[in-house]
Coordinates of C-alpha atoms in Angstrom, one line a residue:
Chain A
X1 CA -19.3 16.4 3.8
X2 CA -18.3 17.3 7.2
X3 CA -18.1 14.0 10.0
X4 CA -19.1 15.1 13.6
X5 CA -16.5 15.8 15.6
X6 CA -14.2 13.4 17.7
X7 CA -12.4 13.8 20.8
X8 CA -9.1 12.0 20.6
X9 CA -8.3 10.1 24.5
X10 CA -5.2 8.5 25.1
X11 CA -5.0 6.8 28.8
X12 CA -2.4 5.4 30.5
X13 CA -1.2 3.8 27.2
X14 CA 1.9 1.9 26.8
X15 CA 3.1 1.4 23.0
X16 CA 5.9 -1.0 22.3
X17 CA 7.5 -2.4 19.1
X18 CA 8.1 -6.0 18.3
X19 CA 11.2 -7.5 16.2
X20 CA 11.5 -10.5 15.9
X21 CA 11.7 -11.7 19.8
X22 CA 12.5 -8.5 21.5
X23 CA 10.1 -5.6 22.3
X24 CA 10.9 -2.5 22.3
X25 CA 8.9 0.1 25.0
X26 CA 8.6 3.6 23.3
X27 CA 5.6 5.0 24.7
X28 CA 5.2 4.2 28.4
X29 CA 1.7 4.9 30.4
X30 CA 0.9 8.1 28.3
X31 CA -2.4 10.2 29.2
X32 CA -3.2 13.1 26.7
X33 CA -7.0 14.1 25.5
X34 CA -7.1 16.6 22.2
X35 CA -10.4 18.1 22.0
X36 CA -12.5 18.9 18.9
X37 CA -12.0 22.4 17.4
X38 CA -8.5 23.1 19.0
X39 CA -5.1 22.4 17.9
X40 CA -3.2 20.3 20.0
X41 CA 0.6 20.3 19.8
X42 CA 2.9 17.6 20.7
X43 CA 6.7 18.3 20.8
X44 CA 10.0 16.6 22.2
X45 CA 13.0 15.9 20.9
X46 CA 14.1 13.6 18.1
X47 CA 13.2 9.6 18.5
X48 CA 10.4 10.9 21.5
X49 CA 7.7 8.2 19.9
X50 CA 5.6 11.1 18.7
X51 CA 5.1 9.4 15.4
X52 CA 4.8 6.1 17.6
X53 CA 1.7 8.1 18.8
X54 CA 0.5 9.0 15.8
X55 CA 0.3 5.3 14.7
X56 CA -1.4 4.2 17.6
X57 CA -4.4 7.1 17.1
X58 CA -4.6 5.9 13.4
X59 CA -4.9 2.2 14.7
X60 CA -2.0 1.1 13.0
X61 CA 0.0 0.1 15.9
X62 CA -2.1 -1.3 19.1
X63 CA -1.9 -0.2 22.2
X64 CA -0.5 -2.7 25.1
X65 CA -1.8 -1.4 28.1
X66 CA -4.2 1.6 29.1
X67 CA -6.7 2.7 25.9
X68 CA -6.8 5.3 23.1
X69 CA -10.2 6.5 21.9
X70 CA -10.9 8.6 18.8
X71 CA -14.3 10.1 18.6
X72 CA -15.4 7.6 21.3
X73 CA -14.1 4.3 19.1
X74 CA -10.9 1.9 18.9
X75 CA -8.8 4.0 16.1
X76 CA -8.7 1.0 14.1
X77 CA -12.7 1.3 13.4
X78 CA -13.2 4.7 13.6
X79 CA -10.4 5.4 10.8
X80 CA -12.3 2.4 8.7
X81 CA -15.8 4.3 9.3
X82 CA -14.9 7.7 8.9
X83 CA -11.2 8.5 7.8
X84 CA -8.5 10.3 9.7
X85 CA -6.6 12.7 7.9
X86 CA -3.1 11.6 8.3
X87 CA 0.6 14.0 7.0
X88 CA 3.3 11.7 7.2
X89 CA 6.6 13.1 7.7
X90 CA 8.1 11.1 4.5
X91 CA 6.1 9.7 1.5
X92 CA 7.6 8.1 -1.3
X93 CA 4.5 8.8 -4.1
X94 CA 4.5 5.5 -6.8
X95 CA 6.0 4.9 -9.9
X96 CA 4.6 7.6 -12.7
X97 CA 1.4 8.9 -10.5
X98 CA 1.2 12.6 -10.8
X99 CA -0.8 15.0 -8.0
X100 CA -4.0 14.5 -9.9
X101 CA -4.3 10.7 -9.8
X102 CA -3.3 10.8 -6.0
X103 CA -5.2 13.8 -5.5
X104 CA -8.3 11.3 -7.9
X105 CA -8.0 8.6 -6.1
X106 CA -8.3 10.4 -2.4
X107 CA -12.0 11.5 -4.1
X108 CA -12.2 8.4 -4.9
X109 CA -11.8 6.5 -1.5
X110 CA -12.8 9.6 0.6
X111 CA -16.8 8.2 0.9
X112 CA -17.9 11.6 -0.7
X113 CA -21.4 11.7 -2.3
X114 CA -20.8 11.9 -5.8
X115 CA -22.6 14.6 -6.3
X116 CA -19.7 16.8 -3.6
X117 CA -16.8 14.6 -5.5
X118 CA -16.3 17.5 -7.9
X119 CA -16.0 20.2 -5.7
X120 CA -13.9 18.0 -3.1
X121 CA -11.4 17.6 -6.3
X122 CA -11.0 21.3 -7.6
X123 CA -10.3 22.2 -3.4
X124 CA -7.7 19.3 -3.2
X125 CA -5.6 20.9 -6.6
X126 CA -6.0 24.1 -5.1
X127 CA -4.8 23.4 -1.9
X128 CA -1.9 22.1 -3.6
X129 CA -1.1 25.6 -5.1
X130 CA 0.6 23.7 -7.6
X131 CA 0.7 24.9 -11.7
X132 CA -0.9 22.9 -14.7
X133 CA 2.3 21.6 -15.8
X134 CA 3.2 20.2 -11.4
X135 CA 0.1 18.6 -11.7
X136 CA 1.1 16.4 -14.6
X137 CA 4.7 15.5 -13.8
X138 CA 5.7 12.4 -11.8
X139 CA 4.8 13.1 -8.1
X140 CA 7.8 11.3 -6.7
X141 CA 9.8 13.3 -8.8
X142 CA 8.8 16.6 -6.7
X143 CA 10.5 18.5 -4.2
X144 CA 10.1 17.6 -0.1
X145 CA 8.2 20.2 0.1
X146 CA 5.8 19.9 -2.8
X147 CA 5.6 16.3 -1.7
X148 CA 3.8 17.7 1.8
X149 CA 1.6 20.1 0.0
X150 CA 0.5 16.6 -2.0
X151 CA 0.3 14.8 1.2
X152 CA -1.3 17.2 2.9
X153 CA -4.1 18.3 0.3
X154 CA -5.0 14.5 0.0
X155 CA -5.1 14.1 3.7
X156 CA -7.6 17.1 4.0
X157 CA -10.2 15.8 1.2
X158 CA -13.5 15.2 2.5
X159 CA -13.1 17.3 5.4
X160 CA -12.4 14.4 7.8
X161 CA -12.9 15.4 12.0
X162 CA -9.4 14.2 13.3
X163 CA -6.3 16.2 11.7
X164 CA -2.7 14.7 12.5
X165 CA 0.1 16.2 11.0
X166 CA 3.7 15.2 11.8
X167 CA 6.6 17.8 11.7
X168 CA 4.5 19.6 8.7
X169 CA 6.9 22.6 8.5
X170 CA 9.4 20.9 7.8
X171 CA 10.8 22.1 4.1
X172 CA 8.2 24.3 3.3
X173 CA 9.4 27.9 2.3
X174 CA 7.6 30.9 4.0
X175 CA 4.6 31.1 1.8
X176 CA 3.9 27.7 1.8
X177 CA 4.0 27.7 6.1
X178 CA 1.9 30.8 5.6
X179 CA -0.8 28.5 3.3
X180 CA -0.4 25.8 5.7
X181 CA -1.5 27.9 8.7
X182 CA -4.4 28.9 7.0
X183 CA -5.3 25.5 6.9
X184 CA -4.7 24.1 9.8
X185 CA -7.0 27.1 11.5
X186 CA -9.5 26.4 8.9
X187 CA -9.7 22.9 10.4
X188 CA -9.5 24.0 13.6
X189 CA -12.6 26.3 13.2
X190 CA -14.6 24.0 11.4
X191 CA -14.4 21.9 14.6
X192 CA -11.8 19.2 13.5
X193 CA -9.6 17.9 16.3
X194 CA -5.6 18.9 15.1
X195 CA -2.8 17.3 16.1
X196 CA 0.6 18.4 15.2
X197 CA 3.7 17.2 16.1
X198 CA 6.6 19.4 15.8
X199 CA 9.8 20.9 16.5
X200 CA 9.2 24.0 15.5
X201 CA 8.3 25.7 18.8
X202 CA 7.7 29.3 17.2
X203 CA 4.8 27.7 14.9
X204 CA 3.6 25.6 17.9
X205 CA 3.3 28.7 20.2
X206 CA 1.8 30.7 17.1
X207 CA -0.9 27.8 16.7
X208 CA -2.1 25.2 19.4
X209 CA -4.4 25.5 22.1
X210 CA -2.6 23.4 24.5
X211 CA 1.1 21.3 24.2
X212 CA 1.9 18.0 25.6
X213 CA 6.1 17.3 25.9
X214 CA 7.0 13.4 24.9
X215 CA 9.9 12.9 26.3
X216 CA 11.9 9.1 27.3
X217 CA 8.8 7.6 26.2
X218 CA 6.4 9.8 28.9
X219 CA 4.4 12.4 28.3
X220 CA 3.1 15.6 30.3
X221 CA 1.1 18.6 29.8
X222 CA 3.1 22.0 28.5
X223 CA 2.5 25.6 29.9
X224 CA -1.2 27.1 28.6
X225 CA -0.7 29.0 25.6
X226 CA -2.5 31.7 23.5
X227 CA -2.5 30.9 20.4
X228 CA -2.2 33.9 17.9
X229 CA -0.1 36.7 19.9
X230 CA 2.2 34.3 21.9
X231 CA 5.9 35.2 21.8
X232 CA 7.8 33.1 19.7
X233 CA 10.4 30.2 20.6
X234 CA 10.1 31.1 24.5
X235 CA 7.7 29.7 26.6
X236 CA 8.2 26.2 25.3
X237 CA 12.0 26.4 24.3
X238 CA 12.4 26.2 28.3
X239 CA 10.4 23.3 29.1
X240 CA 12.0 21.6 26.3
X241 CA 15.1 22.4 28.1
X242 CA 13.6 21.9 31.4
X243 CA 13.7 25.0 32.4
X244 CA 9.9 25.0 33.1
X245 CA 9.9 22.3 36.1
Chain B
X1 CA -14.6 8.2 -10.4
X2 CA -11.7 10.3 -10.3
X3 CA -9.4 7.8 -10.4
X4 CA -10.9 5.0 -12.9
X5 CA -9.6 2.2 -13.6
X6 CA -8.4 2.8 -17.3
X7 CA -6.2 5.4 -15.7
X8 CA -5.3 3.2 -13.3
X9 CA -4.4 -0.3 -15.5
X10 CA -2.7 2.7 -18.0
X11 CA -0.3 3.7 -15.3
X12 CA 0.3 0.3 -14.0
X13 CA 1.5 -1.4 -17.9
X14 CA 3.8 2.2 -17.9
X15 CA 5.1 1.7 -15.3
X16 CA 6.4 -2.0 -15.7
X17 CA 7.2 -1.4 -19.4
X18 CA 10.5 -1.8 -19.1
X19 CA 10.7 -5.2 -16.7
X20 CA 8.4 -6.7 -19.4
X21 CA 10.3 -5.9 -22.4
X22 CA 13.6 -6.8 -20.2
X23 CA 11.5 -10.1 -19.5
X24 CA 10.2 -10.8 -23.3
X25 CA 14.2 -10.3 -24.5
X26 CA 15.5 -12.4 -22.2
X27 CA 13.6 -15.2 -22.8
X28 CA 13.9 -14.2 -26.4
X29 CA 17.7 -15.0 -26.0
X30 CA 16.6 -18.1 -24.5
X31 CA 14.7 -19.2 -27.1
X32 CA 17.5 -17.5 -30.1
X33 CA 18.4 -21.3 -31.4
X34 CA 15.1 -22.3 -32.0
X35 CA 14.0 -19.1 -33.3
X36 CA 17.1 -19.0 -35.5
X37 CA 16.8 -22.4 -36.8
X38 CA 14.7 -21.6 -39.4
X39 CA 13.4 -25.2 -38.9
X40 CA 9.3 -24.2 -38.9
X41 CA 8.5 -26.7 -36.2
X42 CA 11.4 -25.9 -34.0
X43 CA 9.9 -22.3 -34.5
X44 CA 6.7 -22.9 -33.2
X45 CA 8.2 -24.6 -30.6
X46 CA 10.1 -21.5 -29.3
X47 CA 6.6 -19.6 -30.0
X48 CA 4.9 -22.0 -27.4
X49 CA 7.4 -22.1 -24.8
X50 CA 8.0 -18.4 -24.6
X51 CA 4.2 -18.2 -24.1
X52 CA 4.6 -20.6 -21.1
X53 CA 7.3 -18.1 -19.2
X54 CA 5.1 -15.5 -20.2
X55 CA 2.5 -16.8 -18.4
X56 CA 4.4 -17.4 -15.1
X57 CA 6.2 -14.3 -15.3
X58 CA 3.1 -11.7 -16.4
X59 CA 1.9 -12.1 -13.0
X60 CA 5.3 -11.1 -11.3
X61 CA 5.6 -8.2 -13.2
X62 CA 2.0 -7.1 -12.9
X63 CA 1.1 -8.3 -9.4
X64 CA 4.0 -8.4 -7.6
X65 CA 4.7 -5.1 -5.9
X66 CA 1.3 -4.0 -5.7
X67 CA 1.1 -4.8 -1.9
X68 CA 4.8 -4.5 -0.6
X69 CA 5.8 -1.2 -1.8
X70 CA 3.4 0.3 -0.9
X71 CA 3.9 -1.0 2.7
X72 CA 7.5 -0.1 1.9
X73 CA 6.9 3.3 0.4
X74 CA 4.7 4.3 3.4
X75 CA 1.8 4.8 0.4
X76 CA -0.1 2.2 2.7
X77 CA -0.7 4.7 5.6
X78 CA -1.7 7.7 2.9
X79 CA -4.5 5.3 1.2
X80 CA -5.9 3.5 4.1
X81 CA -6.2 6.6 6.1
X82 CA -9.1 7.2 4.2
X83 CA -12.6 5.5 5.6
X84 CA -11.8 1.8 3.8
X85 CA -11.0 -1.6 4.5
X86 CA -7.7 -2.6 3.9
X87 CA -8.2 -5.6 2.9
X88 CA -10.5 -4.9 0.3
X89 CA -8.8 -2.3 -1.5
X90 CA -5.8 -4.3 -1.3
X91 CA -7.7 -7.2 -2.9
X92 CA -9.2 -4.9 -5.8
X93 CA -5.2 -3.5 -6.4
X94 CA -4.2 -7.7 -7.2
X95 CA -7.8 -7.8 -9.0
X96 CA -6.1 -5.1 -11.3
X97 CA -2.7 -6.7 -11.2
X98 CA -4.3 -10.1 -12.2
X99 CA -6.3 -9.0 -14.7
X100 CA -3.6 -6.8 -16.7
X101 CA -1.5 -10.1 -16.8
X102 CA -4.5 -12.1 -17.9
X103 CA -5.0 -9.9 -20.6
X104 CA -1.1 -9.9 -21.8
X105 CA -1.0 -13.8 -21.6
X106 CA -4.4 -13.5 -24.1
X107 CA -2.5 -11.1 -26.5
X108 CA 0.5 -13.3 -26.1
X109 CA -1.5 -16.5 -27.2
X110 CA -3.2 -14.6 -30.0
X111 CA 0.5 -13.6 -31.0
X112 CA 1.5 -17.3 -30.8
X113 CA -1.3 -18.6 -32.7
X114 CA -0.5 -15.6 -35.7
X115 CA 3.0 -17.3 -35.9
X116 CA 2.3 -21.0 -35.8
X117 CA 0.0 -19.9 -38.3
X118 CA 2.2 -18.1 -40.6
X119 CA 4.6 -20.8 -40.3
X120 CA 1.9 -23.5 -41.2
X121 CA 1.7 -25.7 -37.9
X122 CA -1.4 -26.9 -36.1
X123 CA -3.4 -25.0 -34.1
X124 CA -2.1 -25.3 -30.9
X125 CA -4.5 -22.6 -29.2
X126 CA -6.7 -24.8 -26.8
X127 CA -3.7 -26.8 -25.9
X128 CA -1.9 -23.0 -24.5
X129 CA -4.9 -22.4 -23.1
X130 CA -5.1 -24.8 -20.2
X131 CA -1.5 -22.8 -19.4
X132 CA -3.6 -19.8 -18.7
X133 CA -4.3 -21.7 -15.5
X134 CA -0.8 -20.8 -14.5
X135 CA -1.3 -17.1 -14.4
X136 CA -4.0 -17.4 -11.8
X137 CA -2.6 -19.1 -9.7
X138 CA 1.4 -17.7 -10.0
X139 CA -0.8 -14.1 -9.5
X140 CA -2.1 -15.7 -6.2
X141 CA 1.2 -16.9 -4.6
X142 CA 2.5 -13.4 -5.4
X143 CA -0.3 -11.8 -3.7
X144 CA 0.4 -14.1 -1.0
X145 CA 4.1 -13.6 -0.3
X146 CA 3.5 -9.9 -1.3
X147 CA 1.6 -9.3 1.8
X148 CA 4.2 -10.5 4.5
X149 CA 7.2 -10.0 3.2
X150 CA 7.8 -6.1 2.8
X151 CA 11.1 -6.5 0.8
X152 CA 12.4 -9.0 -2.0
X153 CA 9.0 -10.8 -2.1
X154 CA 9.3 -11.5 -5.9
X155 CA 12.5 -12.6 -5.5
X156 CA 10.8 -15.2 -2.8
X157 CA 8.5 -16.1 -5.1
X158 CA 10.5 -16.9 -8.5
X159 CA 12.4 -18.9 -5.8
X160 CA 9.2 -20.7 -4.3
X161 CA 8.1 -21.8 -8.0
X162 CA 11.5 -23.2 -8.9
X163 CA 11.6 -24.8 -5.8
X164 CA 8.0 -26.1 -6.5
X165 CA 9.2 -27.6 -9.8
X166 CA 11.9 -29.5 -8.6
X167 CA 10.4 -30.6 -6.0
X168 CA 7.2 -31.8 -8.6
X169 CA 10.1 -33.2 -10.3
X170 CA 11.6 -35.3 -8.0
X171 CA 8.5 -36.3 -6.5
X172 CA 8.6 -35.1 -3.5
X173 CA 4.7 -35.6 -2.9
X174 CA 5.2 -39.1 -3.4
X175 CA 8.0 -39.7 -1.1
X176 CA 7.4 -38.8 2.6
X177 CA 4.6 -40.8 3.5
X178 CA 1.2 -38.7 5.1
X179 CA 0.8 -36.1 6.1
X180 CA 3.7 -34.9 4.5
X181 CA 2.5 -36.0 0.8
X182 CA 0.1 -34.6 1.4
X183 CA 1.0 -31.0 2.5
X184 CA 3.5 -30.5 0.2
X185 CA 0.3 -31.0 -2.5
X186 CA -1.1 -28.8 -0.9
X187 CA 1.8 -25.9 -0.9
X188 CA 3.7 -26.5 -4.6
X189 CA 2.2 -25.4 -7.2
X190 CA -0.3 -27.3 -8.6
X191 CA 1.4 -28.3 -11.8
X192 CA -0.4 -31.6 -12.3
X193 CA -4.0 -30.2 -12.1
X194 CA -3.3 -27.5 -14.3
X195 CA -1.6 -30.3 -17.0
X196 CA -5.2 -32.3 -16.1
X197 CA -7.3 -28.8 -17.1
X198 CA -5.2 -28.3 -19.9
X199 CA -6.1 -32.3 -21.4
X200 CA -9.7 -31.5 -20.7
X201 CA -8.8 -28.4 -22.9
X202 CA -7.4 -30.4 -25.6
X203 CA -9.8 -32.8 -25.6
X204 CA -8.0 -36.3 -24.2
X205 CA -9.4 -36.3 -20.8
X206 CA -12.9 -35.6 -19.5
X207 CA -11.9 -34.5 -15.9
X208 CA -12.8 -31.0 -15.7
X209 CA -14.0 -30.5 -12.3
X210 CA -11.5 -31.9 -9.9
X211 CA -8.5 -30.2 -11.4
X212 CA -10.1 -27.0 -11.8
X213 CA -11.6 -27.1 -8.3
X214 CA -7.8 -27.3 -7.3
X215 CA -6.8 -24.7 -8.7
X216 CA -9.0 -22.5 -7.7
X217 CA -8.5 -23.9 -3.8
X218 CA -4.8 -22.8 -4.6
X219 CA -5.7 -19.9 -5.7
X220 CA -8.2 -19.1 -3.1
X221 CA -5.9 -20.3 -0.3
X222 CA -2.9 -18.3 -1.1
X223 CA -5.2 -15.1 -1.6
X224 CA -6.8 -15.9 2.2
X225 CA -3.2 -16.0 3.1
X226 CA -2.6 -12.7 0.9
X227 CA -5.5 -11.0 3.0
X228 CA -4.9 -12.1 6.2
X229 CA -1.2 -10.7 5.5
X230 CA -2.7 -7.4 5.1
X231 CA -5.2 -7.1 8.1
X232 CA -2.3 -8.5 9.7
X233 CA 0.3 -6.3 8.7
X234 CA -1.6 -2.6 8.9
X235 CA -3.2 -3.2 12.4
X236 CA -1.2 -5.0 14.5
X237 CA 1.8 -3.2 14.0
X238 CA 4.1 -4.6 11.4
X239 CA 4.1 -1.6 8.6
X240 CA 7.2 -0.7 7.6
X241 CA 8.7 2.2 9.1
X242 CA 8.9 4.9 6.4
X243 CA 9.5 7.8 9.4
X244 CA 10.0 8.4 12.8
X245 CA 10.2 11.3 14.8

């Protein structure tokens, strides 16, 4: 089920938004490269573009200048070829659908052989950790939290190479971030490229391989960290406050 | 499939239960002094013409929707994460949306023919069925609108086919001179070839393939323009923000 992996390059790109007759530079000449089978973190403050980033690696926003790459292919087609798992910050889940038609229809349009669609389906309800009775109710009607465990567990079906997950701690309670680190190393050491972006620097530091700071629309590299016995909230708390240049 | 389509159609008619029985009472109310009159041709009358709103208004309770909220929602971004082309799974969602309405209309002119029957008037049946007509190509324009505009687009249409009949109504087509005449053909709703495929219907005019070859240009252009809103809308940058950070 697994897709080989895919490096994600972003070079010198420049990402603007377009109302009506003004454009509106967010991203500005940006250069960061995740590699497969390590967590990359991106953090910086509120409004930094780091969802404006994660738009352009999906393909859904194109790049003006410079070029972004994922798995050696315009985002655009490699997302249509082979998928790029994809947690939204928000989701508003439609009208009466409960977690297993959302969780259904991500088997559905996953491109899994039909003989692994089973299996894919049982791992995406259990990933939600939901009960029998969740599973049935309305999945707009759920709580931010369980709405991320949704969005999550539908993003992860079918295994897909390139993991981006934006601010995915946010509102979940401690077993839940527990369960969600557990799967966001289980990506990592299956080979998937993850990206998360993220204010919570004690998670970051816990996690990623390497950092990148967004900041005023520019990017650049954060300290090397060690993922697994780092201190938490330090080394990045003071190059968020620029303490670290 | 883990998502089929009876599950799918199912939660659709659920979750547009109550605009449809708003819809049916309302035009019910319009209809109370012929329904009321006790007068069995006046009756049958009512019959007809609240199969006729039905079949312009099926399609903006069944279709409409289907493309823009999920651009709204941010649902977009969670389904065409996932390795397929946007504009075809977009096109198979109105497939769905058309089809449900086509169905209703069906029960709705199986309904009408039951009364007029019961009340002892002539079979009116082929004549309703030319109508039909109208939820094809009503389901097209919504499709159309559905894909550009990201809020009140069946608000946009109900306007656009009022403004279509007035304008039918006043001739508008007739006035201008070329190539006005003949754009504005082009754009309104094609109310006279869907009166000529209803006479070949009935039986008074043997002209079937010119106005059912416009109809289905209408219907194929608007859908063109209903795709080429989607490819449009998901890569070059124009869905909806649902997040930012």
């Amino acid at each position: 089920m697994a897709t080989p992996p895919a490096d994600i390059v972003v070079d010198g790109a420049s990402i603007s938004y377009r109302r009506a007759f003004r454009r509106r530079r967010v991203l500005s000449r940006i250069s960061m490269t995740a590699l497969a089978g390590e967590i990359t973190a991106i953090v910086g403050p509120n409004g930094a573009g780091k969802t404006t980033l994660f738009r352009a690696v999906l393909g859904f926003l194109p790049v003006e200048a410079g070029r972004c790459l994922v798995g050696g292919l315009p985002p655009m087609e490699y997302r249509q070829r082979k998928g790029i798992a994809y947690q939204p910050e928000t989701i508003d889940f439609p009208g009466l659908w409960n977690a297993r038609d959302v969780l259904g229809c991500g088997v559905d349009l996953s491109g899994i052989s039909k003989d692994d669609q089973r299996d894919a389906y049982r791992k995406a309800i259990s990933r939600t950790r939901f009960d029998a009775a969740t599973l049935l109710r309305p999945a707009r009607r759920y709580s931010k939290g369980m709405k991320r465990r949704l969005s999550l567990a539908f993003a992860l079906i079918g295994e897909p190479a390139v993991v981006l997950l934006d601010e995915p701690f946010a509102g979940l309670d401690p077993p839940a971030r527990h369960a969600l680190r557990a799967e966001i190393t289980s990506a990592r050491n299956r080979g998937a490229t993850v990206v998360l972006a993220s204010h919570e620097l004690g998670e970051v530091e816990r996690l990623a391989n390497r950092a990148f700071i967004l900041e005023d629309g520019t990017i650049r590299p954060g300290p090397a960290l060690s993922p697994g016995d780092a201190p938490v909230d330090t080394i990045l708390e003071a190059e968020f406050k620029g303490d670290g240049e | 499939m883990y998502m089929p389509l009876s599950r799918r159609i199912i939660l659709l008619v659920r979750s547009r239960v109550k605009a449809l029985t708003l819809t049916v009472l309302a035009i019910g109310i319009i209809q109370l002094p012929n329904l009321v009159s006790g007068d069995p041709t006046l009756l049958a009358e009512g019959f007809r013409d609240i199969f006729l709103f039905l079949c312009l208004v099926l399609p903006l309770i069944f279709a409409s929707g289907g493309v823009s909220a999920d651009f709204r929602s941010g649902m977009a971004r969670l389904w065409l994460q996932k390795p397929i082309d946007p504009v075809r799974f977009y096109l198979s969602r109105f497939s769905e949306g058309f089809l449900v309405s086509l169905v209703c209309a069906l029960l709705a002119l199986g309904a009408t023919r039951l009364g007029t029957a019961a009340l002892g008037q002539p079979d009116e049946t082929s004549q309703l069925l030319g109508y039909l007509a109208y939820v094809l190509t009503v389901a097209c324009v919504v499709f159309g609108f559905s894909s550009w505009i990201a809020r009140g687009s069946t608000l946009v249409v109900i306007g656009f086919l009022g403004a279509s009949a007035a304008a039918r109504g006043m001739g508008v087509t007739d006035l201008l001179g070329r190539p006005w005449n003949w754009l504005f053909d082009a754009i309104l709703v094609p109310i006279p070839a869907v009166r000529g495929f209803r006479d070949f219907v009935v039986g008074t005019s043997d002209a079937f393939w010119i106005p059912s070859a416009q109809i289905l240009a209408y219907g194929i252009g608007w859908t063109a323009l209903g795709a080429l809103g989607v490819w449009y809308t998901v890569n070059k940058g124009r869905l909806p923000h649902a997040e930012q950070s």
